PDB file of C-alpha atoms in Angstrom:
ATOM      1  CA  MET A 233      10.071  34.048  44.654  1.00  0.00           C
ATOM      2  CA  PRO A 234       8.488  33.301  41.308  1.00  0.00           C
ATOM      3  CA  ASN A 235      10.149  29.904  40.842  1.00  0.00           C
ATOM      4  CA  GLU A 236       9.821  28.556  44.376  1.00  0.00           C
ATOM      5  CA  LEU A 237      10.059  24.808  44.539  1.00  0.00           C
ATOM      6  CA  LYS A 238       7.491  23.187  46.801  1.00  0.00           C
ATOM      7  CA  ILE A 239       8.526  20.597  49.371  1.00  0.00           C
ATOM      8  CA  LEU A 240       5.953  18.608  51.313  1.00  0.00           C
ATOM      9  CA  PHE A 241       7.195  17.864  54.832  1.00  0.00           C
ATOM     10  CA  ALA A 242       5.758  14.593  56.137  1.00  0.00           C
ATOM     11  CA  THR A 243       5.490  15.476  59.825  1.00  0.00           C
ATOM     12  CA  SER A 244       2.880  16.489  62.367  1.00  0.00           C
ATOM     13  CA  ASN A 245       5.485  18.511  64.292  1.00  0.00           C
ATOM     14  CA  LYS A 246       4.819  22.220  63.644  1.00  0.00           C
ATOM     15  CA  ASN A 247       8.240  23.181  65.047  1.00  0.00           C
ATOM     16  CA  LYS A 248      10.031  20.974  62.517  1.00  0.00           C
ATOM     17  CA  ILE A 249       8.090  22.717  59.743  1.00  0.00           C
ATOM     18  CA  LYS A 250       9.062  26.160  61.067  1.00  0.00           C
ATOM     19  CA  GLU A 251      12.729  25.143  61.277  1.00  0.00           C
ATOM     20  CA  ALA A 252      12.690  23.748  57.736  1.00  0.00           C
ATOM     21  CA  ARG A 253      11.166  26.982  56.423  1.00  0.00           C
ATOM     22  CA  VAL A 254      13.861  29.090  58.106  1.00  0.00           C
ATOM     23  CA  VAL A 255      16.563  27.035  56.388  1.00  0.00           C
ATOM     24  CA  LEU A 256      14.964  26.333  53.003  1.00  0.00           C
ATOM     25  CA  GLN A 257      12.956  29.452  52.105  1.00  0.00           C
ATOM     26  CA  PRO A 258      16.065  31.612  51.545  1.00  0.00           C
ATOM     27  CA  LEU A 259      17.194  28.932  49.071  1.00  0.00           C
ATOM     28  CA  GLY A 260      13.977  29.224  47.052  1.00  0.00           C
ATOM     29  CA  TYR A 261      11.956  26.389  48.550  1.00  0.00           C
ATOM     30  CA  SER A 262       8.415  26.575  49.862  1.00  0.00           C
ATOM     31  CA  VAL A 263       7.915  24.112  52.719  1.00  0.00           C
ATOM     32  CA  GLN A 264       4.362  22.940  53.333  1.00  0.00           C
ATOM     33  CA  GLN A 265       3.085  20.279  55.689  1.00  0.00           C
ATOM     34  CA  LEU A 266       1.964  17.115  53.935  1.00  0.00           C
ATOM     35  CA  LEU A 267      -1.741  16.789  54.646  1.00  0.00           C
ATOM     36  CA  ILE A 268      -4.040  14.032  53.452  1.00  0.00           C
ATOM     37  CA  ASN A 269      -7.693  15.065  53.606  1.00  0.00           C
ATOM     38  CA  GLY A 270      -6.668  17.969  55.838  1.00  0.00           C
ATOM     39  CA  THR A 271      -4.672  15.981  58.392  1.00  0.00           C
ATOM     40  CA  PRO A 272      -1.081  14.772  58.727  1.00  0.00           C
ATOM     41  CA  PRO A 273      -0.802  11.159  57.567  1.00  0.00           C
ATOM     42  CA  ASP A 274      -0.339   8.237  59.921  1.00  0.00           C
ATOM     43  CA  PHE A 275       2.644   6.104  59.008  1.00  0.00           C
ATOM     44  CA  ILE A 276       3.255   2.434  59.600  1.00  0.00           C
ATOM     45  CA  GLU A 277       6.750   2.619  61.044  1.00  0.00           C
ATOM     46  CA  PRO A 278       9.007  -0.410  60.573  1.00  0.00           C
ATOM     47  CA  GLN A 279      10.225  -1.835  63.869  1.00  0.00           C
ATOM     48  CA  THR A 280      13.936  -1.499  63.280  1.00  0.00           C
ATOM     49  CA  GLU A 281      16.819   0.370  64.831  1.00  0.00           C
ATOM     50  CA  ASP A 282      17.929   1.638  61.404  1.00  0.00           C
ATOM     51  CA  ILE A 283      16.843   5.274  60.985  1.00  0.00           C
ATOM     52  CA  GLY A 284      17.537   5.047  57.246  1.00  0.00           C
ATOM     53  CA  ILE A 285      15.022   2.233  56.810  1.00  0.00           C
ATOM     54  CA  ILE A 286      12.429   4.134  58.845  1.00  0.00           C
ATOM     55  CA  SER A 287      12.921   7.338  56.831  1.00  0.00           C
ATOM     56  CA  LYS A 288      12.801   5.551  53.469  1.00  0.00           C
ATOM     57  CA  SER A 289       9.604   3.802  54.531  1.00  0.00           C
ATOM     58  CA  LYS A 290       7.985   7.150  55.368  1.00  0.00           C
ATOM     59  CA  VAL A 291       9.031   8.571  51.992  1.00  0.00           C
ATOM     60  CA  ARG A 292       7.584   5.560  50.140  1.00  0.00           C
ATOM     61  CA  GLN A 293       4.329   5.742  52.090  1.00  0.00           C
ATOM     62  CA  SER A 294       4.078   9.494  51.446  1.00  0.00           C
ATOM     63  CA  LEU A 295       4.630   9.043  47.712  1.00  0.00           C
ATOM     64  CA  GLU A 296       1.954   6.345  47.602  1.00  0.00           C
ATOM     65  CA  MET A 297      -0.487   8.654  49.419  1.00  0.00           C
ATOM     66  CA  ILE A 298      -0.006  11.519  46.953  1.00  0.00           C
ATOM     67  CA  SER A 299       0.187   9.391  43.800  1.00  0.00           C
ATOM     68  CA  GLY A 300      -2.503  10.450  41.346  1.00  0.00           C
ATOM     69  CA  THR A 301      -3.405  13.587  43.326  1.00  0.00           C
ATOM     70  CA  GLU A 302      -2.670  17.268  42.756  1.00  0.00           C
ATOM     71  CA  LEU A 303       0.334  16.768  45.060  1.00  0.00           C
ATOM     72  CA  SER A 304       1.907  14.144  42.814  1.00  0.00           C
ATOM     73  CA  GLY A 305       5.316  15.264  41.618  1.00  0.00           C
ATOM     74  CA  PHE A 306       6.201  17.388  44.632  1.00  0.00           C
ATOM     75  CA  SER A 307       9.276  16.572  46.678  1.00  0.00           C
ATOM     76  CA  ILE A 308       8.827  14.840  50.027  1.00  0.00           C
ATOM     77  CA  LEU A 309      10.885  15.626  53.128  1.00  0.00           C
ATOM     78  CA  VAL A 310      11.006  13.391  56.184  1.00  0.00           C
ATOM     79  CA  GLU A 311      13.109  13.768  59.301  1.00  0.00           C
ATOM     80  CA  ASP A 312      13.612  11.050  61.846  1.00  0.00           C
ATOM     81  CA  SER A 313      16.055  10.809  64.694  1.00  0.00           C
ATOM     82  CA  GLY A 314      16.818   9.013  67.892  1.00  0.00           C
ATOM     83  CA  LEU A 315      18.614   9.577  71.162  1.00  0.00           C
ATOM     84  CA  PHE A 316      21.594   7.240  71.401  1.00  0.00           C
ATOM     85  CA  ILE A 317      23.429   7.146  74.754  1.00  0.00           C
ATOM     86  CA  ASN A 318      26.732   5.263  74.528  1.00  0.00           C
ATOM     87  CA  ASN A 319      26.860   4.303  78.216  1.00  0.00           C
ATOM     88  CA  LEU A 320      23.401   2.752  77.914  1.00  0.00           C
ATOM     89  CA  GLY A 321      24.167   0.667  74.841  1.00  0.00           C
ATOM     90  CA  ASP A 322      22.609   3.315  72.557  1.00  0.00           C
ATOM     91  CA  PHE A 323      19.347   3.176  74.535  1.00  0.00           C
ATOM     92  CA  PRO A 324      16.688   4.491  73.894  1.00  0.00           C
ATOM     93  CA  GLY A 325      17.791   4.874  70.254  1.00  0.00           C
ATOM     94  CA  VAL A 326      15.080   5.198  67.629  1.00  0.00           C
ATOM     95  CA  TYR A 327      12.429   4.443  70.250  1.00  0.00           C
ATOM     96  CA  SER A 328      12.941   7.779  72.007  1.00  0.00           C
ATOM     97  CA  LEU A 329      10.106  10.289  71.872  1.00  0.00           C
TER      98      LEU A 329
END
C-alpha cells in the first residue's frame, strides 16, 4: 500500500507482532517492532495492579526513547494484560507471566 501508516509495537514478543500484523495490515498499517539500537527496549514497569497505568507508562517511555530520532512521529502500540481469577481474588493479576 502506498500510504501505509507505520506503527511501532513496543514488545519483545514476536508472536504479538505477528498477530498485530494480521489484524492491522489489511487496514493499511505497517507494524514494526520498536527497536532501540537494534534491540527491544527495557521498560521500567510501575508496580501497580492497574493495567492502564502500566500501558501508559510504556507508551511514555517509548515516546521518550524515540524523541529526536528518525522514529519520532510514528505511532506507538503497547499491549499489556494479566490473568485474573475471581476465585483467587484476581490472583495472579498483572503479575502473571
